[in-house]
Coordinates of C-alpha atoms in Angstrom, one line a residue:
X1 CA 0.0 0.0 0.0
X2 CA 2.5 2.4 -1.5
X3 CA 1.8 5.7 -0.6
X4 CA 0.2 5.6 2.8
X5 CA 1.6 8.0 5.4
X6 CA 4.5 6.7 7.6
X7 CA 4.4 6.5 11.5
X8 CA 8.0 5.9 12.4
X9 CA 8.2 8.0 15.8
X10 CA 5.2 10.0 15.5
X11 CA 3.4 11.0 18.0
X12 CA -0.1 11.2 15.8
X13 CA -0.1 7.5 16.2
X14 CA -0.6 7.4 19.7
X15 CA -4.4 8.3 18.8
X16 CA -4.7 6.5 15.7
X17 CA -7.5 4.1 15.1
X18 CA -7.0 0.2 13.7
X19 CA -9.6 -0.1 10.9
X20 CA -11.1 -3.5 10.7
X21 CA -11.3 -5.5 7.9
X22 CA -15.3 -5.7 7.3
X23 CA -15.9 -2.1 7.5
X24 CA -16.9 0.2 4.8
X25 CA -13.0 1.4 4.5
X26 CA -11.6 -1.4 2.5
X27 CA -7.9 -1.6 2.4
X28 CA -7.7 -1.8 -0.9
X29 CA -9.9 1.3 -1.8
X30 CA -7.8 3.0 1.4
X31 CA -4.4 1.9 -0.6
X32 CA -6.0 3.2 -4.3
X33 CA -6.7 6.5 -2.6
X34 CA -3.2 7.0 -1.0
X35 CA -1.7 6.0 -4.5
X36 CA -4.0 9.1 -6.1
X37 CA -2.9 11.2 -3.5
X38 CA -6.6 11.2 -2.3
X39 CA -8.2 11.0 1.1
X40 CA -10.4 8.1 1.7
X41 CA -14.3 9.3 3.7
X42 CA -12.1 12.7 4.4
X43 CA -9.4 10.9 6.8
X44 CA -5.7 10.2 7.0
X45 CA -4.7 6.2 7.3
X46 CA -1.2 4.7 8.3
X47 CA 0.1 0.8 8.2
X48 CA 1.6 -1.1 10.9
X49 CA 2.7 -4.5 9.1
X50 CA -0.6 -5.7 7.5
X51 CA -3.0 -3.3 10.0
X52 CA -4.6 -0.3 9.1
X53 CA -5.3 2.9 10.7
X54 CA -6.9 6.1 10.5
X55 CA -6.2 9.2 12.2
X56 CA -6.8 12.9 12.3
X57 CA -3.4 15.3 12.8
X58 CA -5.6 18.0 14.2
X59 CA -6.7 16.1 17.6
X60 CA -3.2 16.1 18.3
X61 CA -2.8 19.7 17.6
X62 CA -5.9 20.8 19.2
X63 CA -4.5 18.5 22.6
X64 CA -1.0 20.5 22.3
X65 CA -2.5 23.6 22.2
X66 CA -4.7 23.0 25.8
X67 CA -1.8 20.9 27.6
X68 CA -0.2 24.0 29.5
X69 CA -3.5 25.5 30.6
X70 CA -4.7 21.9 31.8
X71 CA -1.3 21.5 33.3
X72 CA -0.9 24.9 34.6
X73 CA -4.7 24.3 37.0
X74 CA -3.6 20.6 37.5
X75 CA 0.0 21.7 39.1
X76 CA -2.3 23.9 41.5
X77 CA -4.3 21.1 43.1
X78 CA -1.6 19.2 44.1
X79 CA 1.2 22.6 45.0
X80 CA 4.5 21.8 46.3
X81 CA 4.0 18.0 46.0
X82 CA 4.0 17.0 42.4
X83 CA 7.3 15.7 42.3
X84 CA 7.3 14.1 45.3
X85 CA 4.1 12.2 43.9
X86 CA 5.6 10.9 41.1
X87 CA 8.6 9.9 43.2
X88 CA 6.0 7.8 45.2
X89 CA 4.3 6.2 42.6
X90 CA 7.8 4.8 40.4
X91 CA 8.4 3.1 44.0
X92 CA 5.0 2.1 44.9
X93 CA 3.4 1.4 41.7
X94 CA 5.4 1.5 38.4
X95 CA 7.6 -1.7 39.3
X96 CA 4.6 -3.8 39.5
X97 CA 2.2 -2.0 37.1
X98 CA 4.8 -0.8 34.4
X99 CA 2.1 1.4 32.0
X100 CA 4.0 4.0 32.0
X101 CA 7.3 4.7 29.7
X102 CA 10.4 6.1 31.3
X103 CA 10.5 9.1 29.3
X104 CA 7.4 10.2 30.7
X105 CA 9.2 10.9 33.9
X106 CA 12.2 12.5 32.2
X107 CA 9.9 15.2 30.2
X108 CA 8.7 16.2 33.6
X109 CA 11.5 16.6 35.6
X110 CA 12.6 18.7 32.6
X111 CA 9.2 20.9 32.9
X112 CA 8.6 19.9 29.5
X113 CA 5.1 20.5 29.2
X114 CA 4.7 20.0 25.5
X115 CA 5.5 16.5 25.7
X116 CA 3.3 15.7 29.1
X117 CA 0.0 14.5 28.9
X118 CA -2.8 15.9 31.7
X119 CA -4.4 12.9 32.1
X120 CA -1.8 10.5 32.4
X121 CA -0.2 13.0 35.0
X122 CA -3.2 13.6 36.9
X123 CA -3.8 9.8 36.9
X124 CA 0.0 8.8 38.2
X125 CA -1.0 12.4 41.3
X126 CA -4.3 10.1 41.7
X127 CA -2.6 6.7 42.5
X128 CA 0.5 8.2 44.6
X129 CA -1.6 10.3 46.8
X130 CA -2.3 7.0 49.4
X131 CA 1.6 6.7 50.0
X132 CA 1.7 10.5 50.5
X133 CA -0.7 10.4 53.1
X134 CA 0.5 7.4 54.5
X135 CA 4.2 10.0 55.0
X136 CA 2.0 13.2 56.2
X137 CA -1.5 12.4 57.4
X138 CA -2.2 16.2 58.1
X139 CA -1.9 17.0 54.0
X140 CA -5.8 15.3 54.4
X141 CA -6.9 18.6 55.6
X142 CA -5.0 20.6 53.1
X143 CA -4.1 18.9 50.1
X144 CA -7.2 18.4 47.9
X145 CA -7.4 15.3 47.2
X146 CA -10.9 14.4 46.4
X147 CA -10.4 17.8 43.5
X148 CA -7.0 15.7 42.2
X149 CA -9.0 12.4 41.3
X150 CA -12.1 14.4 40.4
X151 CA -9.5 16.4 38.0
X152 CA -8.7 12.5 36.7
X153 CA -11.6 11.8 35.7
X154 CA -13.2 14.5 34.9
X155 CA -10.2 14.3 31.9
X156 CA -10.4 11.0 31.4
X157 CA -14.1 11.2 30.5
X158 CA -13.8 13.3 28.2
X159 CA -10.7 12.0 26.7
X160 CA -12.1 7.9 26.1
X161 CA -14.3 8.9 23.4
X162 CA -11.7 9.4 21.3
X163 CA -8.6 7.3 22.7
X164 CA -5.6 7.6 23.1
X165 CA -2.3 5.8 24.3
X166 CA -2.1 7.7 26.7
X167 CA -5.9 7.8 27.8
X168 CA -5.6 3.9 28.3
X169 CA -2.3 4.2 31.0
X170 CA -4.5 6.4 33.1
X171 CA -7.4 4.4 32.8
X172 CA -5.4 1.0 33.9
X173 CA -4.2 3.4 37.1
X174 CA -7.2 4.9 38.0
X175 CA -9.2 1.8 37.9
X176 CA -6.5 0.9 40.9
X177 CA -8.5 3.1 42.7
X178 CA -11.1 1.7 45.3
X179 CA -15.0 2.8 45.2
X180 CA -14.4 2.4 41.2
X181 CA -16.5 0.6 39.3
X182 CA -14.2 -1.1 37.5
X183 CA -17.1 -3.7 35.5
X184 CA -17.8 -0.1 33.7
X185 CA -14.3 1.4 33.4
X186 CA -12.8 -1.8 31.9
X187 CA -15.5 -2.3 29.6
X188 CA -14.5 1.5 27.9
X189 CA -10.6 0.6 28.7
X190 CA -11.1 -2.8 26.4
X191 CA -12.7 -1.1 23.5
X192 CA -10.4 1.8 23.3
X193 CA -7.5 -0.9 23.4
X194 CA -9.4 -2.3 20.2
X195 CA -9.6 0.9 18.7
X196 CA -5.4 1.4 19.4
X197 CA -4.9 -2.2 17.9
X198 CA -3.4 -3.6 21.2
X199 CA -5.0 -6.9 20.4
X200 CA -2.2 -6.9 17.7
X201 CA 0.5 -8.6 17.0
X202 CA 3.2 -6.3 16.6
X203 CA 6.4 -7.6 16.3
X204 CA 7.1 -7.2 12.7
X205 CA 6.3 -3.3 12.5
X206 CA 8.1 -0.5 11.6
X207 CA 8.0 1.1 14.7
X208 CA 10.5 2.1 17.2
X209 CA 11.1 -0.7 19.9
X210 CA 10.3 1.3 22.8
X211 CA 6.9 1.6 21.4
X212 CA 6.4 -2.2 20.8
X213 CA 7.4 -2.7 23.9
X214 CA 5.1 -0.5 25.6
X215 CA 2.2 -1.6 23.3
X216 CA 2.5 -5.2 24.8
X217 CA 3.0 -4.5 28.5
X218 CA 0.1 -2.2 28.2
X219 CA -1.9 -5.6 26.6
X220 CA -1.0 -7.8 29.0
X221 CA -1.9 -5.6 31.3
X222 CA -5.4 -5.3 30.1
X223 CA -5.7 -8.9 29.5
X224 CA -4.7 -9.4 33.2
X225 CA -7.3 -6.4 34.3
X226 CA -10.2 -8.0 32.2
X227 CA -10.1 -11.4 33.0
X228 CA -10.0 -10.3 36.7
X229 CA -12.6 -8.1 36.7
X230 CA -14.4 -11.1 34.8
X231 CA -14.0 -13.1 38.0
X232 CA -14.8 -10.4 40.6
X233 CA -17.7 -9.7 38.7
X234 CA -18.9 -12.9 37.5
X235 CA -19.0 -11.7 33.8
X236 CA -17.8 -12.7 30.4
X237 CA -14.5 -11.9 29.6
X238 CA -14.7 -9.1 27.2
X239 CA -11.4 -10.4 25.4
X240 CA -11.4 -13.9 23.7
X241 CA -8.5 -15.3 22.6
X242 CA -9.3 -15.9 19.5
X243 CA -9.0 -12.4 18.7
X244 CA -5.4 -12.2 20.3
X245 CA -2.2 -12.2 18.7
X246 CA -0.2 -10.4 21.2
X247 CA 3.5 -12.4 22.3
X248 CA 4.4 -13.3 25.1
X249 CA 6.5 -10.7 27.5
X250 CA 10.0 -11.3 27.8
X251 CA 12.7 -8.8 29.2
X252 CA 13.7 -6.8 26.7
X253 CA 10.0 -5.1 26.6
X254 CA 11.2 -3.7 30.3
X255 CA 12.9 -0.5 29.8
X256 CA 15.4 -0.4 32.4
X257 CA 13.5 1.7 35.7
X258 CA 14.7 5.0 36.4
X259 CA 14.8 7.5 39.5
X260 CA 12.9 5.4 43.0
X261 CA 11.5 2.7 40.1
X262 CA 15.5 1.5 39.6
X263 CA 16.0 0.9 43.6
X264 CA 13.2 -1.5 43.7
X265 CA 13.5 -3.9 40.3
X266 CA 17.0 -3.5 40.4
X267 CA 18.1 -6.8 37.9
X268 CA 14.1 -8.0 38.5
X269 CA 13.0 -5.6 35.7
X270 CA 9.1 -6.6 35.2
X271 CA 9.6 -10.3 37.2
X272 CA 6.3 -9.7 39.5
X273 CA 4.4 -8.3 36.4
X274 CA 5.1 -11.2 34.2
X275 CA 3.9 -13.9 37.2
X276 CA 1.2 -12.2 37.0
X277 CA 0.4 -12.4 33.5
X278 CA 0.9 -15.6 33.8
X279 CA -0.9 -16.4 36.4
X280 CA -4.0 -14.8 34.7
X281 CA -3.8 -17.2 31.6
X282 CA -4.3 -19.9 33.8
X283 CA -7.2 -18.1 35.6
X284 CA -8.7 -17.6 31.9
X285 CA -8.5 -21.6 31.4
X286 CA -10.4 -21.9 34.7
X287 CA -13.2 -19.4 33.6
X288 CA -13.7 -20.8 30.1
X289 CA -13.6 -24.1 31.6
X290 CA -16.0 -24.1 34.2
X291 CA -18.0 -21.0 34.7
X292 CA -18.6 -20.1 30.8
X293 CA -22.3 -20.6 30.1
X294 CA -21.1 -23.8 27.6
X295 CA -19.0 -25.4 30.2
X296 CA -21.6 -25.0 32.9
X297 CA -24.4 -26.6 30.5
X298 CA -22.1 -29.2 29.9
X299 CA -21.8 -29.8 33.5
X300 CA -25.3 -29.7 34.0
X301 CA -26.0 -32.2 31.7
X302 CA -23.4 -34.6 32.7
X303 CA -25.9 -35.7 35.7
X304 CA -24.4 -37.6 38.5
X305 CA -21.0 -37.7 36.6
X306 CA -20.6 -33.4 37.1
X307 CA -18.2 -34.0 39.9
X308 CA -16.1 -36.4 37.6
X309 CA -16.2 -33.7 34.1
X310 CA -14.9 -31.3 36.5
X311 CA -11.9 -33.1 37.6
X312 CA -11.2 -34.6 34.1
X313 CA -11.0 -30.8 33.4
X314 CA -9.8 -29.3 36.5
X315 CA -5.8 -31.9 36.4
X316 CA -4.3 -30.5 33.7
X317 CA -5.2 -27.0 35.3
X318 CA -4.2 -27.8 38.7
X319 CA -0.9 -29.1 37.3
X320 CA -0.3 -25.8 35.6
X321 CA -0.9 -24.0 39.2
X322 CA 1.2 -26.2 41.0
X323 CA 4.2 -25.8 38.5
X324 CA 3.4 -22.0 38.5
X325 CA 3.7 -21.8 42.6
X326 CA 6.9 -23.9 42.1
X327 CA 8.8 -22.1 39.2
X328 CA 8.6 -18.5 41.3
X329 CA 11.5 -17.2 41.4
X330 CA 13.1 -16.7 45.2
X331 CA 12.5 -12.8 45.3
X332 CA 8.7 -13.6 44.9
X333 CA 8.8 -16.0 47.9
X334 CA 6.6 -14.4 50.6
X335 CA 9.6 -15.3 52.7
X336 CA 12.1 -13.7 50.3
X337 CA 15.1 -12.2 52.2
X338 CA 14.9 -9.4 49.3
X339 CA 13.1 -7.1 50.6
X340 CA 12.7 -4.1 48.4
X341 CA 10.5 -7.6 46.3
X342 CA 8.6 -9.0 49.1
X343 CA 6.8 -5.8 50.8
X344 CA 4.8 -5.8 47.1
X345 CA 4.4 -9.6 46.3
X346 CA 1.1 -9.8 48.9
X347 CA -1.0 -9.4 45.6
X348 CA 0.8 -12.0 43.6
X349 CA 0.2 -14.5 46.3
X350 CA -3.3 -13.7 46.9
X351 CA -4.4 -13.5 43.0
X352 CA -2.9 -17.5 43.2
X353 CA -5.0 -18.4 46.4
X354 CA -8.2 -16.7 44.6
X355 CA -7.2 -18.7 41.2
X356 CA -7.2 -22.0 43.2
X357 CA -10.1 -21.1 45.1
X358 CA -12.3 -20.5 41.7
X359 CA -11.1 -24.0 41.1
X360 CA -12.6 -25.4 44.3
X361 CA -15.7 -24.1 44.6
X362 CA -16.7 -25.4 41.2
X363 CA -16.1 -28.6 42.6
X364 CA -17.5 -28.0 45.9
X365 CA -21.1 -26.7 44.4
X366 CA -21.0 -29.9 41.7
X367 CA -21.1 -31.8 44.9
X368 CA -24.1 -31.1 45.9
X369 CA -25.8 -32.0 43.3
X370 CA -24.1 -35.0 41.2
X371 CA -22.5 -36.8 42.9
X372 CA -23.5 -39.4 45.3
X373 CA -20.3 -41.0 45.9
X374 CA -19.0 -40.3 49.4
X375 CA -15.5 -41.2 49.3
X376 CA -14.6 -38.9 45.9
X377 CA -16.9 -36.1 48.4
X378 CA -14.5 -36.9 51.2
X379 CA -11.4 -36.2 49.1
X380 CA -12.8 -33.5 47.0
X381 CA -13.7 -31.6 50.3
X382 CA -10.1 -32.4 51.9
X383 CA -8.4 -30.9 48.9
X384 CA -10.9 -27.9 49.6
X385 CA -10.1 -27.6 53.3
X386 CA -6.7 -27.3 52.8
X387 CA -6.6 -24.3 50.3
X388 CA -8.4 -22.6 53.1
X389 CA -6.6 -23.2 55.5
X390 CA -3.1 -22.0 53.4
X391 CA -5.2 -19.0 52.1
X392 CA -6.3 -17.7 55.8
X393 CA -2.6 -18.9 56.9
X394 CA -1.2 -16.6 54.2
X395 CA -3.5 -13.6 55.6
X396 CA -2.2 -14.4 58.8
X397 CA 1.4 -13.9 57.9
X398 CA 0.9 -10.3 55.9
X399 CA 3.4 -7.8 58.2
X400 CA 2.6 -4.0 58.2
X401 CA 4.8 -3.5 54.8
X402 CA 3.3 -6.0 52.7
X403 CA -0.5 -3.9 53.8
X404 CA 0.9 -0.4 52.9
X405 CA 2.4 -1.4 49.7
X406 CA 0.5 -2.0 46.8
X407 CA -2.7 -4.2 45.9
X408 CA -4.3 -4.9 42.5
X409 CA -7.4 -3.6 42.0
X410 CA -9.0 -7.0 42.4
X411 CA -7.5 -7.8 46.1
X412 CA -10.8 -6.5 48.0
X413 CA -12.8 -8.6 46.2
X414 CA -9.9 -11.6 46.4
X415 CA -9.6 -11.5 50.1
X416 CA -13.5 -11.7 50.6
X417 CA -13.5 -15.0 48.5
X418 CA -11.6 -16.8 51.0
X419 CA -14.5 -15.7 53.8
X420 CA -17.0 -16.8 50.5
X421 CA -15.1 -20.2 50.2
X422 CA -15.1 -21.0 54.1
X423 CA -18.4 -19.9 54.2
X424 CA -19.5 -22.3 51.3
X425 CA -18.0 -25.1 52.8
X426 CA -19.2 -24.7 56.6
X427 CA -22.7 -24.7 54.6
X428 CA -22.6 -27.8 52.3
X429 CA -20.4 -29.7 55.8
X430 CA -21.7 -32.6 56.2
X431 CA -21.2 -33.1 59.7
X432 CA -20.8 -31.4 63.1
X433 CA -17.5 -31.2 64.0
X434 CA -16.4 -30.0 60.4
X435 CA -19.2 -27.3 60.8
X436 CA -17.3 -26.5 64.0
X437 CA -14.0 -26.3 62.3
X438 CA -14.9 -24.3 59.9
X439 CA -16.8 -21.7 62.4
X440 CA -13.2 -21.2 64.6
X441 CA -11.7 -20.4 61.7
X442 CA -13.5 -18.0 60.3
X443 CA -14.0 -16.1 63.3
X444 CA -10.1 -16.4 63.3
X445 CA -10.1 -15.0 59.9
X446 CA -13.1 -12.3 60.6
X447 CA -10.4 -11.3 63.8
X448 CA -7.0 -10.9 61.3
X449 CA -9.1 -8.9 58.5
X450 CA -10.6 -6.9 61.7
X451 CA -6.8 -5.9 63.0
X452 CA -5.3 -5.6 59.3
X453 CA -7.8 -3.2 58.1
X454 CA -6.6 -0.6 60.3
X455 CA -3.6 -0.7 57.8
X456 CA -5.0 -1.5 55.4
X457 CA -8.8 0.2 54.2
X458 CA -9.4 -1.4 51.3
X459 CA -9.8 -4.7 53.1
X460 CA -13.2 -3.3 54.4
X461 CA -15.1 -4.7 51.8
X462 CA -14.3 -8.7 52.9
X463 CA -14.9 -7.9 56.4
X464 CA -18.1 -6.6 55.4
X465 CA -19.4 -9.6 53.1
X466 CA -18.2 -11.9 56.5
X467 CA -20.2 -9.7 58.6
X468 CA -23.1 -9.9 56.0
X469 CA -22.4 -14.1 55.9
X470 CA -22.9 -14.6 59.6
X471 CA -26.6 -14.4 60.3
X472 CA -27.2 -16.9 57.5
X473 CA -24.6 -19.1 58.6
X474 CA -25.7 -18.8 62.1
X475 CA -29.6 -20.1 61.2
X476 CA -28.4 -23.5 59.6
X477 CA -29.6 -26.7 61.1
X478 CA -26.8 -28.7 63.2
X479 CA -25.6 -31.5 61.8
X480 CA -25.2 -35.0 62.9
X481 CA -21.9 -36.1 64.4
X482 CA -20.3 -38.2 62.1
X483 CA -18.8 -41.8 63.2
X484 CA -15.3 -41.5 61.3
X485 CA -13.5 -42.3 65.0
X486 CA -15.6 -45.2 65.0
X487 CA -12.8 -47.5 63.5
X488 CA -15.0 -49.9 61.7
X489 CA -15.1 -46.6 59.2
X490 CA -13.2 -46.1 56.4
X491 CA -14.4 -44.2 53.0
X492 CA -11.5 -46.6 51.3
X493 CA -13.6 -49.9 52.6
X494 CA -17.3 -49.1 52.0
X495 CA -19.0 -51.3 49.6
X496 CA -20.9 -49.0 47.0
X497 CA -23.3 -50.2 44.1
X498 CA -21.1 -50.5 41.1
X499 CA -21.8 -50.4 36.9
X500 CA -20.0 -52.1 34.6
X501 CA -18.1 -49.0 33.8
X502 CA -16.9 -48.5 37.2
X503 CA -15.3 -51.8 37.2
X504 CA -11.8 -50.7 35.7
X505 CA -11.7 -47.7 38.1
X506 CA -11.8 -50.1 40.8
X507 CA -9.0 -51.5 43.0
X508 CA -9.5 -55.2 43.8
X509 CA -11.0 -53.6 47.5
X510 CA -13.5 -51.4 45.5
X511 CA -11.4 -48.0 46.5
X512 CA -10.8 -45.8 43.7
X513 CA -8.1 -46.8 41.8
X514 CA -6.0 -43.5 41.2
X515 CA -3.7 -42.4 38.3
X516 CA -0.2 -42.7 40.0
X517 CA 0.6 -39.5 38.6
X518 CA -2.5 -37.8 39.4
X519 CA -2.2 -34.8 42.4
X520 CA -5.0 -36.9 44.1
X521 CA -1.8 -38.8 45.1
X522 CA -0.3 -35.9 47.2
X523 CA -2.5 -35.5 49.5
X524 CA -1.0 -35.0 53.2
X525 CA -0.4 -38.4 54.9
X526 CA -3.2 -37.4 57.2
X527 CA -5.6 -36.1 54.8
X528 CA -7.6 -39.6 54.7
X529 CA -7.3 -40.9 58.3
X530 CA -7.5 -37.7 59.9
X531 CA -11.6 -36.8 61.0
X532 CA -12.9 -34.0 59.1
X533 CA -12.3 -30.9 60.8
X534 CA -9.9 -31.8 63.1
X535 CA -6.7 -31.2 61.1
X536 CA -4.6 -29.0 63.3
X537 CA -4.2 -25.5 61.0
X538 CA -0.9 -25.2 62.4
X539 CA -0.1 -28.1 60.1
X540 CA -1.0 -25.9 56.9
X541 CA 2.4 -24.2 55.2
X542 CA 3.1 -22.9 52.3
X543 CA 5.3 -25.9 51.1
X544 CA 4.7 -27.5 47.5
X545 CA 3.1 -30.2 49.6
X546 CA 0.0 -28.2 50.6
X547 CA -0.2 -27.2 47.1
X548 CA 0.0 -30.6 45.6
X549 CA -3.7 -32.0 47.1
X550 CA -5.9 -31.7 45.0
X551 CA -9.2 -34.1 44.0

């Protein structure tokens, strides 16, 4: 397409617009008019390998000619602490959430206001201002904070109709921000990204590096933000993989950090951020493979095998976890001796316990109404027991730093599924003494979220949804004690009515004859003779062996 206007290191792209192929601007028509030196529908169109886009020069020039005004009133909400704001959020923020390129920071320490976008500097004030309270409570009465984020958005609102580059970093932060409603912001933040061609692949372009770079951390970071907000939310995903072509992060799309950024990631450039990423592809195999509305009616229909499809499904999955957990590198250990890592990776952790949760209580629910068989129920809800148990024993351990430092948007929400995911299984318990087990601990938990939320506010919202649990917990029947002391029972040794098909599952005693190489292999040593609900918790520890249960 000879003849179309070139994009190497120009800024107009930043708010150009990928054309798709079934719209009324063909690109071959688009090509015949650059090659007549004509304007197709009145606009100007670029290529990027085989992509095409359209864009208007005079938005840029019309946002160039308002940036020092809009900087000029922005710079007088927030006085004398600009700088230190932005020094706050490279150490809090940009190691972990790495949206924004280094040159941004440059350009303002040079006062270049030109080159600095409003919104994305409004949005990094917005973010900071926690961590700046956090150093000088009193600035609450004087610094105006609620007119700083209210700046943010009020920009951001009316910047997302026609997007931008740099519209999308400061929606990514300010969704960080809690009393958003992030179902609504990162509906807009995933069709502007369509509309910049982050779904891309864009490797082969002729484009500086920096910018490919930036272009796939920012969409793996909205594929992380989406498929999370698809969990919190119970939702479709809004991006399907079928529709994404972006590679895989590596560490040359890290640009080496700069200013407080550099004392954190030191040699770790981007580590914690690719986890993450990771992390979340194996979250999207757990939503599209149990909670889609095609998975679920597959369940359904399964009958009294559910609980069996689900673990046919769920192995392959909970291998991936467990080699996840494994492979992390030391310095995202929650007992890492490096500490500038370890304050931050409380969010990491969590997002892994919510992941595995997800699992369970898929598996937990298809319990109660497929299957019948009482020793796969015993193992399934042993597997399930001890997740909780390392989830609340991970809450236990947070210190002071790993509270004040920072939390992904979807942390609220994750801590609160852990009071959920007890909650579900003191309900569906089948007997007294595991009811009772589960009751101790959640009070427990209900206590540590009580003492940690002083640190840190955002975990209000789980407290909350425990407090809102209780009264419908408290009004369930009590259940029968069950006889497993009684040592003529064992779930291994009951006789159970048997069709054909469950002959070759069987061991010559009738048990379930397990895959060798299945996790259902790994459970603790006392996971079967133990009675339910008595397993100390002081026995749960985040070893690969309480990872490895699984049923």
């Amino acid at each position: 397409m000879a003849g179309l206007h070139s994009t190497q290191r120009d800024p107009t792209f930043k708010h150009a617009t990928y054309v798709g192929l079934t719209t009324e601007a063909d690109p071959e028509l688009i090509a015949l008019s650059a090659q007549h030196g004509l304007r197709f529908s009145g606009s100007s169109y670029c290529k990027r390998g085989s992509a095409i886009f359209a864009f208007d020069p005079s938005t840029l020039q019309k946002s160039f000619t308002l940036r020092p005004t809009v900087l000029a009133s922005l710079n007088n909400v927030v006085g004398p602490y600009g700088a230190r704001l932005l020094e706050l959020y490279q150490y809090h923020v940009e190691p972990y959430l790495p949206v924004v390129e280094p040159d941004f920071f440059v350009d303002y320490q040079r006062g270049s206001s030109m080159t600095l976008d409003p919104l994305l500097l409004a949005a990094l004030y917005t973010v900071a201002l926690p961590w700046l309270l956090q150093e000088d409570q009193a600035l609450a009465s004087t610094l105006e904070t609620s007119k700083v984020e209210e700046t943010a958005f009020t920009l951001f609102s009316s910047s997302i109709a026609t997007p931008s580059i740099a519209a999308l970093q400061a929606g990514m932060l300010l969704i960080q921000r809690p009393a958003i409603d992030s179902k609504v912001l990162n509906s807009q933040l995933v069709n502007a990204a369509y509309d910049l061609g982050l779904h891309l692949d864009c490797t082969s372009w002729d484009a500086p590096e920096s910018e490919k770079a930036l272009r796939k951390r920012l969409a793996w970071s909205l594929y992380t933000q989406d498929k999370w907000c698809s969990l919190i939310h119970g939702r479709p995903s809004l991006i399907c993989n079928d529709n994404w072509l972006v590679q895989d992060l590596s560490e040359k799309d890290f640009p080496q950090p700069i200013g407080f950024a550099s004392s954190i990631n030191g040699e770790n450039t981007g580590m914690l951020f690719r986890q993450m990423v990771q992390l979340t592809k194996i979250l999207s195999t757990v939503l599209d493979a149990f909670y889609s509305l095609k998975a679920m009616r597959e369940i359904e229909e399964s009958g009294n095998n559910g609980t069996r499809v689900i673990l046919d499904r769920a192995k392959p999955i909970q291998i991936s976890l467990k080699e996840w957990f494994g492979e992390l590198p030391p310095a995202l250990k929650m007992d890492s001796s490096d500490t500038s890592q370890s304050s931050a990776t409380g969010f990491l952790h969590l997002a892994y316990f919510a992941t595995e949760i997800t699992l369970h209580r898929c598996i937990i629910r298809s319990l109660q109404t497929s299957s019948n068989d009482e020793y796969l129920a015993h193992i399934c809800r042993s597997a399930a027991k001890t997740r909780l148990i390392s989830a609340m024993d991970f809450v236990n351990r947070l210190r002071p730093e790993h509270l004040k430092s920072f939390w992904y948007f979807a942390s609220s929400l994750s801590f609160a599924l852990i009071g959920s995911f007890g909650s579900l299984l003191l309900a569906t318990a089948p007997g007294q003494e595991e009811v009772d087990f589960y009751k101790t601990r959640l009070g427990e938990f209900r206590w540590t979220l009580g003492v940690s939320n002083r640190t840190a506010p955002f975990l209000a919202f789980a407290v909350e949804n425990l407090d809102n649990l209780e009264p419908i917990l408290r009004s369930l029947p009590e259940r029968p004690r069950t006889t497993e002391n009684d040592p003529q029972w064992s779930p291994r040794k009951r006789v159970r009515n048997l069709s054909p098909s469950d002959e070759n599952g069987l061991d010559e005693d009738h048990s379930i004859n397990i895959d060798p190489v299945s996790p259902l292999t790994e459970l603790p040593n006392n996971a079967l003779s133990a009675p339910l609900g008595l397993v100390s918790p002081s026995t749960s520890v985040e070893t690969s062996s309480t990872y490895d249960a699984f049923a």
